[in-house]
PDB file of C-alpha atoms in Angstrom:
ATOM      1  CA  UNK A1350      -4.976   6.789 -20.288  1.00  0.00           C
ATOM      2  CA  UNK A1351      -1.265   7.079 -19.688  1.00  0.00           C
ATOM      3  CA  UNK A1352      -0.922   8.832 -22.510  1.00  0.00           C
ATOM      4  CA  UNK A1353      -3.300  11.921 -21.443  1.00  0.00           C
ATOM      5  CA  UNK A1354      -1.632  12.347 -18.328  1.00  0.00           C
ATOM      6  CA  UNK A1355       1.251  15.019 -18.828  1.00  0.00           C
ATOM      7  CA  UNK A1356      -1.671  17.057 -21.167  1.00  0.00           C
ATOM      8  CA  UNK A1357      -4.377  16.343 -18.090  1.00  0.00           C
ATOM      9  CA  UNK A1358      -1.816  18.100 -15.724  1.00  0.00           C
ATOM     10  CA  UNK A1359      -0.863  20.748 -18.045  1.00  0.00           C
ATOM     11  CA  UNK A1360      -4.686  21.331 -18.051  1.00  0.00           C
ATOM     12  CA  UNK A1361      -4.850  21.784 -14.498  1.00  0.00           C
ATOM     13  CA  UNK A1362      -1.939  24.197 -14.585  1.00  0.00           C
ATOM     14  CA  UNK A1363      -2.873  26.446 -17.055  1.00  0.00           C
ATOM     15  CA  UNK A1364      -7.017  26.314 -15.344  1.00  0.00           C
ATOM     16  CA  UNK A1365      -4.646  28.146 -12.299  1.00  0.00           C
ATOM     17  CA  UNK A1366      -4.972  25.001  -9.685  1.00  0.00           C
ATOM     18  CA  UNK A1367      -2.960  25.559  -6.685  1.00  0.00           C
ATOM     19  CA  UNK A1368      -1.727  21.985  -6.747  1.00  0.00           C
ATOM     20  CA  UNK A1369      -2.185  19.362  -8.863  1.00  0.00           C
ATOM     21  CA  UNK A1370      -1.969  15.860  -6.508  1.00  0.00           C
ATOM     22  CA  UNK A1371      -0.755  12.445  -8.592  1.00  0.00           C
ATOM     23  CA  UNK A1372      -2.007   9.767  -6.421  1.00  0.00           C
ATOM     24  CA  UNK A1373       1.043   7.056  -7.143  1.00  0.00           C
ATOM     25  CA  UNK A1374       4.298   5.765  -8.243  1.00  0.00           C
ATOM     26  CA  UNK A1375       3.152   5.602 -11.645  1.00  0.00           C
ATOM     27  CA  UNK A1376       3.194   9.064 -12.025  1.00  0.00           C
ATOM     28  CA  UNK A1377       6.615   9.689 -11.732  1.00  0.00           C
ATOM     29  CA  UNK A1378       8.490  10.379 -14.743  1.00  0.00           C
ATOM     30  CA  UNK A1379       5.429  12.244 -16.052  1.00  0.00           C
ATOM     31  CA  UNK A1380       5.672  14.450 -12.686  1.00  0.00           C
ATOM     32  CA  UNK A1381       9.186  14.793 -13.356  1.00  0.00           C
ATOM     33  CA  UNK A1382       8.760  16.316 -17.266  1.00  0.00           C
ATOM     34  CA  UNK A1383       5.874  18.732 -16.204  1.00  0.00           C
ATOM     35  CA  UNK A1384       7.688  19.775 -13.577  1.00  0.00           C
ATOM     36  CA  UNK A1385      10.148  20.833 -15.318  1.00  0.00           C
ATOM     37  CA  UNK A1386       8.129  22.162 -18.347  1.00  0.00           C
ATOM     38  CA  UNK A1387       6.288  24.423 -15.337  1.00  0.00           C
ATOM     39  CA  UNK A1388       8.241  25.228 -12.835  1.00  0.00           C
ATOM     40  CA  UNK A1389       5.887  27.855 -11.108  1.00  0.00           C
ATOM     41  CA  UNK A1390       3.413  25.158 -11.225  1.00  0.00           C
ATOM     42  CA  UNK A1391       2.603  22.471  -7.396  1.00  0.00           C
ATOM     43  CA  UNK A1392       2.980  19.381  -7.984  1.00  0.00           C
ATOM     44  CA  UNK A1393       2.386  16.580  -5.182  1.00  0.00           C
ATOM     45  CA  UNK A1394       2.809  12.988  -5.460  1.00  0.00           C
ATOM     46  CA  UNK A1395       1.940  10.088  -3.617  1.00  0.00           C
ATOM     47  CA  UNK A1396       4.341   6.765  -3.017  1.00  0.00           C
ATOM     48  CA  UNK A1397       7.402   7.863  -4.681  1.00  0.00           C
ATOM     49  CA  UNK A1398      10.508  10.490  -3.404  1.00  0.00           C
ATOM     50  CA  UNK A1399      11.195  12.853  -6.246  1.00  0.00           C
ATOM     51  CA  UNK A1400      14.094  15.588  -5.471  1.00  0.00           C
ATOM     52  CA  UNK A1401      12.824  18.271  -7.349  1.00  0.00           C
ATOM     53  CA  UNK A1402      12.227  22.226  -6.412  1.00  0.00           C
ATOM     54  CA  UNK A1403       8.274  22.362  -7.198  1.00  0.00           C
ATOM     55  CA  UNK A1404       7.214  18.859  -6.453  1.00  0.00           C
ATOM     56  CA  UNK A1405       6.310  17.431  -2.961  1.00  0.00           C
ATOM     57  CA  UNK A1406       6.136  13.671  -2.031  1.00  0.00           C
ATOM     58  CA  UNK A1407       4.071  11.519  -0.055  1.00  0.00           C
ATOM     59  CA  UNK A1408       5.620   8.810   1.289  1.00  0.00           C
ATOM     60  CA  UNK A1409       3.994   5.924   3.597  1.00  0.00           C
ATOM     61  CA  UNK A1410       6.593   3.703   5.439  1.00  0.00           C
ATOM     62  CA  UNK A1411       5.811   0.680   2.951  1.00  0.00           C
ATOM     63  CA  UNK A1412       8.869  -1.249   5.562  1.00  0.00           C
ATOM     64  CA  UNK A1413       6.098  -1.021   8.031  1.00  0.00           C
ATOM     65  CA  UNK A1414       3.608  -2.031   5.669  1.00  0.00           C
ATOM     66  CA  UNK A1415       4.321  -4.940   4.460  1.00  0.00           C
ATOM     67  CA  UNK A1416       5.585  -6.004   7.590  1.00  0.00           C
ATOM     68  CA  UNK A1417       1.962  -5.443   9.204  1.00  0.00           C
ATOM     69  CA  UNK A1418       0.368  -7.834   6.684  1.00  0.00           C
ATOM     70  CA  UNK A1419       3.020 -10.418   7.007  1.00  0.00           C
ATOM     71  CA  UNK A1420       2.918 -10.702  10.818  1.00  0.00           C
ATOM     72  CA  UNK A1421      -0.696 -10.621  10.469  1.00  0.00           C
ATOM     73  CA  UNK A1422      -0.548 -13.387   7.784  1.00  0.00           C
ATOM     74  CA  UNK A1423       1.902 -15.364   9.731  1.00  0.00           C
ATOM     75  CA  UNK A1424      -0.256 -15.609  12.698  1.00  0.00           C
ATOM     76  CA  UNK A1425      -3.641 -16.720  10.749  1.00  0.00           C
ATOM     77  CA  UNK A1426      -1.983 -19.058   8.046  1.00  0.00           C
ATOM     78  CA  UNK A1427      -2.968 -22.708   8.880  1.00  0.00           C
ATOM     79  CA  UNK A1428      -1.163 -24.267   5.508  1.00  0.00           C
ATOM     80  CA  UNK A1429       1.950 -22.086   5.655  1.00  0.00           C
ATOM     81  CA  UNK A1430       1.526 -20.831   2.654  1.00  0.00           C
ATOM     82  CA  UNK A1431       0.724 -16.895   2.350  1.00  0.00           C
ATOM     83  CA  UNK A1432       0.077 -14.984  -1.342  1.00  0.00           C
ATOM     84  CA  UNK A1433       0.950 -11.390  -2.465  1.00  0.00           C
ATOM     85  CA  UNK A1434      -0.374  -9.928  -5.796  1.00  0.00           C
ATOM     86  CA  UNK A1435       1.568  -6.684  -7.075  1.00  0.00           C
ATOM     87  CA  UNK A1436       0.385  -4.731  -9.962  1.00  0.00           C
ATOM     88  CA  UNK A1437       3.638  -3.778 -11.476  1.00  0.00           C
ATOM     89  CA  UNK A1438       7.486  -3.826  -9.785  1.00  0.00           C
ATOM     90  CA  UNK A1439       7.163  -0.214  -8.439  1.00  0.00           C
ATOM     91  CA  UNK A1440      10.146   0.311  -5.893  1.00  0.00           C
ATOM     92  CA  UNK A1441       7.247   0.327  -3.325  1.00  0.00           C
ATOM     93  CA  UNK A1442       5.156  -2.636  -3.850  1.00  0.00           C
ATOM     94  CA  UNK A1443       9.004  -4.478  -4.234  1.00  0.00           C
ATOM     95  CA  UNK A1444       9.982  -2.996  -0.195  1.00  0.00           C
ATOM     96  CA  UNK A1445       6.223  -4.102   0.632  1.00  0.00           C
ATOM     97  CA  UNK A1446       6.761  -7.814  -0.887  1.00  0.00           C
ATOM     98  CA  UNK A1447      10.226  -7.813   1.057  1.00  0.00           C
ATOM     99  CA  UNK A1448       9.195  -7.138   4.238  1.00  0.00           C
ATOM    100  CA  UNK A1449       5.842  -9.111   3.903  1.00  0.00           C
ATOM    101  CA  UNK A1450       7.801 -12.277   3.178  1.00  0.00           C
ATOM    102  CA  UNK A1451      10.758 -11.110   6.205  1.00  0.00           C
ATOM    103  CA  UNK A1452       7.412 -10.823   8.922  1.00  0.00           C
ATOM    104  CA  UNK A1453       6.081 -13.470   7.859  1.00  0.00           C
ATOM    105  CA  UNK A1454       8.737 -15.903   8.443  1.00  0.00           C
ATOM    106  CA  UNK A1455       9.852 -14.133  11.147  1.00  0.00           C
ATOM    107  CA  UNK A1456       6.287 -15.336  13.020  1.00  0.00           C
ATOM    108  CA  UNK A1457       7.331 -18.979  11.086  1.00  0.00           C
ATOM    109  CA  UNK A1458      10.237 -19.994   9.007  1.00  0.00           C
ATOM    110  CA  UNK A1459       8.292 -22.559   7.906  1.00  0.00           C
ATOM    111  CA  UNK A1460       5.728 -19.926   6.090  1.00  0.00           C
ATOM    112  CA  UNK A1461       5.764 -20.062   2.263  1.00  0.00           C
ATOM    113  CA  UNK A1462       5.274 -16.636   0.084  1.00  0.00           C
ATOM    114  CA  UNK A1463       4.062 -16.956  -3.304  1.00  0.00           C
ATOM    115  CA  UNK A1464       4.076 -13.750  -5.592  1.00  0.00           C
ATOM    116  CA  UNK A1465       2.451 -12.576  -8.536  1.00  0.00           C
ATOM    117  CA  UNK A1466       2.583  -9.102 -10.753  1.00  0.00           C
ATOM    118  CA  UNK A1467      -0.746  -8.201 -12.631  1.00  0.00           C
ATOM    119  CA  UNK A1468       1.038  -6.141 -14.533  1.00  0.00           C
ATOM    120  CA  UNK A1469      -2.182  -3.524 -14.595  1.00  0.00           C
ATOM    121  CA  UNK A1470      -3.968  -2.004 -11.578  1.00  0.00           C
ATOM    122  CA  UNK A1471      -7.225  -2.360 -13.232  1.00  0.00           C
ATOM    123  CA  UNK A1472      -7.466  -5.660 -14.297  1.00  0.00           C
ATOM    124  CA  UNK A1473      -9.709  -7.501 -11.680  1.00  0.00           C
ATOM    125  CA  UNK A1474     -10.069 -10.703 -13.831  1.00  0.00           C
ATOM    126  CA  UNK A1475      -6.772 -10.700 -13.205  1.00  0.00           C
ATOM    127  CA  UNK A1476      -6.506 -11.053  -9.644  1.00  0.00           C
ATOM    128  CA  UNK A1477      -9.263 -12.998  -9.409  1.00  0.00           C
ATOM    129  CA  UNK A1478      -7.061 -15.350 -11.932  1.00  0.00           C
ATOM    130  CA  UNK A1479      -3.684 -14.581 -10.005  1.00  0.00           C
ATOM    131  CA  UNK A1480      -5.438 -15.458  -6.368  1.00  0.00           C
ATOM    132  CA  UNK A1481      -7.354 -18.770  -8.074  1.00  0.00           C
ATOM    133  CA  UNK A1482      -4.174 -20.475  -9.136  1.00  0.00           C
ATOM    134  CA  UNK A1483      -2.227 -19.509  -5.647  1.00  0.00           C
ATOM    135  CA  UNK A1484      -4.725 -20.873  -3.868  1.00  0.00           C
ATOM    136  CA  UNK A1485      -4.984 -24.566  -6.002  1.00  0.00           C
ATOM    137  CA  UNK A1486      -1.134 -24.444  -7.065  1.00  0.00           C
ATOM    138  CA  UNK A1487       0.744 -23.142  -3.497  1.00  0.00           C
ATOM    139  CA  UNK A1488      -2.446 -23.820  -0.901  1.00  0.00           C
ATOM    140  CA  UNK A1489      -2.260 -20.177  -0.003  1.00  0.00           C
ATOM    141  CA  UNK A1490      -4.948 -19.366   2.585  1.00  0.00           C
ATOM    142  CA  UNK A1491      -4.058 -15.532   3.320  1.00  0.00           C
ATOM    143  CA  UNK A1492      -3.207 -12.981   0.439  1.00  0.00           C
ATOM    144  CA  UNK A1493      -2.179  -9.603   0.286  1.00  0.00           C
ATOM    145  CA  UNK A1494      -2.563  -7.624  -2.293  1.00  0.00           C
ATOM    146  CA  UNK A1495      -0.826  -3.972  -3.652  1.00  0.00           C
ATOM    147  CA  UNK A1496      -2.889  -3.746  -6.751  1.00  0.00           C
ATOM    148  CA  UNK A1497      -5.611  -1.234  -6.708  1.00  0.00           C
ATOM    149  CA  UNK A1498      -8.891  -2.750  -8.430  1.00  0.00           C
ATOM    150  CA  UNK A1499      -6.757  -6.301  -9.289  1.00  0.00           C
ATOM    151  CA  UNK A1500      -6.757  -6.639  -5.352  1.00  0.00           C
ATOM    152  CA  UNK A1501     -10.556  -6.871  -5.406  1.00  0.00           C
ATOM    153  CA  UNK A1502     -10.715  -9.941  -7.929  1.00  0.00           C
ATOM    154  CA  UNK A1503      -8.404 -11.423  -5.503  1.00  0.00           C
ATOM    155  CA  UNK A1504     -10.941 -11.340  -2.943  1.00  0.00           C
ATOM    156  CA  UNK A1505     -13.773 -12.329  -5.360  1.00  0.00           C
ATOM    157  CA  UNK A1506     -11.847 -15.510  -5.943  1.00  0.00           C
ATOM    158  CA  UNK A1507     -11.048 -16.101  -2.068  1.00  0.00           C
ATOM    159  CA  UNK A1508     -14.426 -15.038  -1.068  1.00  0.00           C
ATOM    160  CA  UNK A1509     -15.477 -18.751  -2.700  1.00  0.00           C
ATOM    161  CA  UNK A1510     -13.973 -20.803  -0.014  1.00  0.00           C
ATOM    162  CA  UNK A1511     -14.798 -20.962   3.677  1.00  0.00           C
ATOM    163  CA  UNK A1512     -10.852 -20.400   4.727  1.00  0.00           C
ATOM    164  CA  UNK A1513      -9.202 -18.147   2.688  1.00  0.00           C
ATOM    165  CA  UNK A1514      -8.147 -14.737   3.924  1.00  0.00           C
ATOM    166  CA  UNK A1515      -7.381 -11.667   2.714  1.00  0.00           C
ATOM    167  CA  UNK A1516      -5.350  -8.583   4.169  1.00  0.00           C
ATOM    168  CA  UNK A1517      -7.126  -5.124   3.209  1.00  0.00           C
ATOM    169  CA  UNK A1518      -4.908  -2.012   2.425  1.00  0.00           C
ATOM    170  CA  UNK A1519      -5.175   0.970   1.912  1.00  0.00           C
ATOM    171  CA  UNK A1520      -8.387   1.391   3.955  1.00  0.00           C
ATOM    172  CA  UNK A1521     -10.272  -0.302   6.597  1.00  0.00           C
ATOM    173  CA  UNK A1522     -12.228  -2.460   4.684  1.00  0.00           C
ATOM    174  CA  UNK A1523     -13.466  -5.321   7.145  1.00  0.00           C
ATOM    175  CA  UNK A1524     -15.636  -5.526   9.865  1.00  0.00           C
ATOM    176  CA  UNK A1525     -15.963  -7.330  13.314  1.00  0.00           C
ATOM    177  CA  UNK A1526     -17.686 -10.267  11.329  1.00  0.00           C
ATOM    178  CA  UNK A1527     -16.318 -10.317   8.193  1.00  0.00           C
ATOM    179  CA  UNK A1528     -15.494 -13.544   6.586  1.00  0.00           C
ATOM    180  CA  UNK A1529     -12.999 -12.674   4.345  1.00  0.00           C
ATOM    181  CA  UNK A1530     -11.112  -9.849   5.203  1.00  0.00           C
ATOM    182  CA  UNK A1531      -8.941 -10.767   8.637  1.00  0.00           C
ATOM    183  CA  UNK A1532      -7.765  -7.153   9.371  1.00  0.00           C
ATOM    184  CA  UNK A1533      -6.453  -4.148   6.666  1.00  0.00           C
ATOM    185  CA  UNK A1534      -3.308  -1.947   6.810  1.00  0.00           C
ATOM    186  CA  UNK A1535      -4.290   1.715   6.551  1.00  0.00           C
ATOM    187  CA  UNK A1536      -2.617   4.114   5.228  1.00  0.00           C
ATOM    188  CA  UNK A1537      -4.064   7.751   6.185  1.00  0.00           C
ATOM    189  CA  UNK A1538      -2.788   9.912   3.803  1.00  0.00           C
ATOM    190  CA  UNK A1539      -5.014  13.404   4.824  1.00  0.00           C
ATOM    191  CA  UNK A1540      -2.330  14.464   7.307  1.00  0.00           C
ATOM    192  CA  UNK A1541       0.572  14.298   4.718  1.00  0.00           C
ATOM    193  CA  UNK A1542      -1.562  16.008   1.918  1.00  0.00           C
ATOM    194  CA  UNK A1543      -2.578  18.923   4.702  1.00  0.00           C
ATOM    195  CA  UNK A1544       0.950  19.703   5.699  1.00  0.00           C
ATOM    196  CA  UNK A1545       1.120  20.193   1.237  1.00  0.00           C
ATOM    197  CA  UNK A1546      -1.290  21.996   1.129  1.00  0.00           C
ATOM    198  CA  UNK A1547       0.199  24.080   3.998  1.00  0.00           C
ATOM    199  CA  UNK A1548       3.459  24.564   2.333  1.00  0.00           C
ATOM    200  CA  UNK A1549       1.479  26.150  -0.852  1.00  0.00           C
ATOM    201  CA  UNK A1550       0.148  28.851   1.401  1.00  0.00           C
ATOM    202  CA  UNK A1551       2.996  29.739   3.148  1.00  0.00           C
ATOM    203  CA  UNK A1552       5.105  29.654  -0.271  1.00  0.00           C
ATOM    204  CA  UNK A1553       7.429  27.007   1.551  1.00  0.00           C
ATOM    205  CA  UNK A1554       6.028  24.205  -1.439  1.00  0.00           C
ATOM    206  CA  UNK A1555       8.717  22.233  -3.261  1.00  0.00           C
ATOM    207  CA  UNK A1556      11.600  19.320  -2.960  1.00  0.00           C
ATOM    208  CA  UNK A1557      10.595  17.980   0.289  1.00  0.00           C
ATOM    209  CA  UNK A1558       9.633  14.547   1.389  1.00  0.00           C
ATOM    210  CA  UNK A1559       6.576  13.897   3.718  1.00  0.00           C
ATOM    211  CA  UNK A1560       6.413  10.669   5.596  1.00  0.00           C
ATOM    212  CA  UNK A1561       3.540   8.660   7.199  1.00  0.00           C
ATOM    213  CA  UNK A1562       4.249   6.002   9.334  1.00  0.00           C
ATOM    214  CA  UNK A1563       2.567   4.192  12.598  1.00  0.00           C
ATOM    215  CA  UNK A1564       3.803   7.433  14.536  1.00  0.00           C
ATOM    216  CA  UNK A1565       2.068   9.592  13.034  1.00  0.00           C
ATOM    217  CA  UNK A1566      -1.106   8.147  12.534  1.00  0.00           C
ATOM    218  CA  UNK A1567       0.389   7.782   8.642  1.00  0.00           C
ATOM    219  CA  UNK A1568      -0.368   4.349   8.569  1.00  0.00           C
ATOM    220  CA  UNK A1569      -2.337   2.125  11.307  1.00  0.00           C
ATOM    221  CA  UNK A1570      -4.320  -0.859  11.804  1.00  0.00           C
ATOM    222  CA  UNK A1571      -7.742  -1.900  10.734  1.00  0.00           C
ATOM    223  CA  UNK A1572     -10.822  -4.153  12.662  1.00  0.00           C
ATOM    224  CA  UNK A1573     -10.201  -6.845  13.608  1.00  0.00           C
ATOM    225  CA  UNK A1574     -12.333  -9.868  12.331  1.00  0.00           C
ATOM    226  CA  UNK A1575     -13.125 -12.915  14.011  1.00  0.00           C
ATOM    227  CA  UNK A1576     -11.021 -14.990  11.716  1.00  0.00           C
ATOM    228  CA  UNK A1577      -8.286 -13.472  14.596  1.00  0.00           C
ATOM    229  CA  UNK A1578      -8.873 -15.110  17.705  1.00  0.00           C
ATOM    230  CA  UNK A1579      -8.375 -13.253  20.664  1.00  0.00           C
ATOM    231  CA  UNK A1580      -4.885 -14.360  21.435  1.00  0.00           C
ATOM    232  CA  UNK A1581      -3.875 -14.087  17.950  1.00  0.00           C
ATOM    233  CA  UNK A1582      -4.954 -10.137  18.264  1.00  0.00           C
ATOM    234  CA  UNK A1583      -2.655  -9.610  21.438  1.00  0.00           C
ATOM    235  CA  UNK A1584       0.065 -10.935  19.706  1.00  0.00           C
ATOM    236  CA  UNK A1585      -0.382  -9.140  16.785  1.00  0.00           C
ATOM    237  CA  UNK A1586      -1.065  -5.969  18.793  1.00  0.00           C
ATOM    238  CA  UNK A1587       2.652  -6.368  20.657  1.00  0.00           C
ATOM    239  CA  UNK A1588       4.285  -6.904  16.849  1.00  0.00           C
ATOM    240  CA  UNK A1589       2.286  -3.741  15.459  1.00  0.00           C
ATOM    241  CA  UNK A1590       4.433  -1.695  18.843  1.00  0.00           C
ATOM    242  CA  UNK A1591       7.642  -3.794  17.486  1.00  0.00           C
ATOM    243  CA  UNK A1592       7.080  -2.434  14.373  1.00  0.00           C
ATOM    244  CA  UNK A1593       6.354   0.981  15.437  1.00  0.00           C
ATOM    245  CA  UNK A1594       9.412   0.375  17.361  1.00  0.00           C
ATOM    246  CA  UNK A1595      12.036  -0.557  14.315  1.00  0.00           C
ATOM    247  CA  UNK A1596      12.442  -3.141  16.504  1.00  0.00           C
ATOM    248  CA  UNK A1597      10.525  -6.364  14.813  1.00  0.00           C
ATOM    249  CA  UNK A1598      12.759  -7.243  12.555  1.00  0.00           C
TER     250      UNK A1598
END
């Protein structure tokens, strides 16, 4: 519960844990007190840029995030019409929603984005709802989703039709002949939380940003499905270099 999580650190710290890792946004103020409270104590956090002398952030490029799902939904959409599902308006899932919508249209300006906030990243019911009336209201036939467990009651309710799509993140969750998912945006956050972990040891730790992005291996590209046709993968492939690039949009 949200309201254990300062004492659940504090725990941690006084147990004599090297670090103590906060795996999202969410975390932030709460990262922010308990850092201050302890200021001999490690803390790292993941998806949000704190300036602060004993805390380290993770930060994926969430620019080249959502623009991977969008040019990946532009190019499979056959109604024009594309869905993403946020849990709440974190600064992150609002640059991923931004850029989603930007690729997206840049593949078609005809494209169509509708959006949705759970408001919980636990409710699945509530995906499933969110996904359910995007799909009967706006004819959205690919969704992405940057909402934890809701995400996963968004595919429950697409995995009912024959042609609706999703867009995995934060693993690789498809396969070659997966029905449902098309492709998945990765984010690989091991080499970020190593070089943290390195900076504890060498008693370098504190007020420092670590990025991960497609040059770096920090964030990547799933497997393909055969919902992607072959020439829809090529294309894709030269955006995902564009991207790398800074040059896409």
């Amino acid at each position: 519960a949200q309201s254990d999580w300062a004492t659940t650190m504090e725990n941690y710290i006084d147990q004599g844990y090297d670090m103590v890792f906060l795996p999202g946004n969410q975390y932030t103020d709460v990262v922010k007190q308990v850092g201050k409270d302890f200021p001999d104590a490690h803390l790292c956090i993941l998806n949000s840029a704190v300036e602060q002398e004993n805390v380290v952030s993770l930060v994926p490029n969430t620019d080249q995030i959502g623009q991977l799902a969008g040019a990946l939904a532009g190019l499979i959409t056959k109604t024009n019409s594309v869905g993403f599902i946020g849990a709440v308006e974190l600064d992150t899932t609002k640059d991923k929603l931004e850029n989603y919508t930007k690729a997206a249209q840049k593949i078609n300006p005809a494209i169509q984005v509708a959006s949705a906030y759970a408001g919980s990243f636990s409710d699945a019911g509530k995906g499933k709802e969110i996904a359910n009336s995007m799909v009967t209201t706006n004819d959205v036939d690919v969704m992405f989703g940057d909402a934890s467990i809701v995400d996963t009651g968004a595919r429950e309710a697409l995995s009912a039709y024959s042609d609706r799509y999703d867009i995995g993140q934060p693993a690789d969750l498809g396969s070659a002949d997966d029905k449902l998912i098309a492709n998945s945006v990765v984010t690989d956050n091991m080499t970020m939380l190593k070089e943290s972990m390195q900076d504890v040891e060498s008693g370098n730790f504190g007020n420092k940003v670590i990025y991960g992005d497609l040059s770096n291996g920090g964030v990547s590209t799933g497997t393909f499905s055969s919902i992607v046709t072959d020439d829809q993968q090529k294309q894709y492939l030269e955006y995902v270099e564009q991207i790398k690039a800074g040059t896409f949009l």
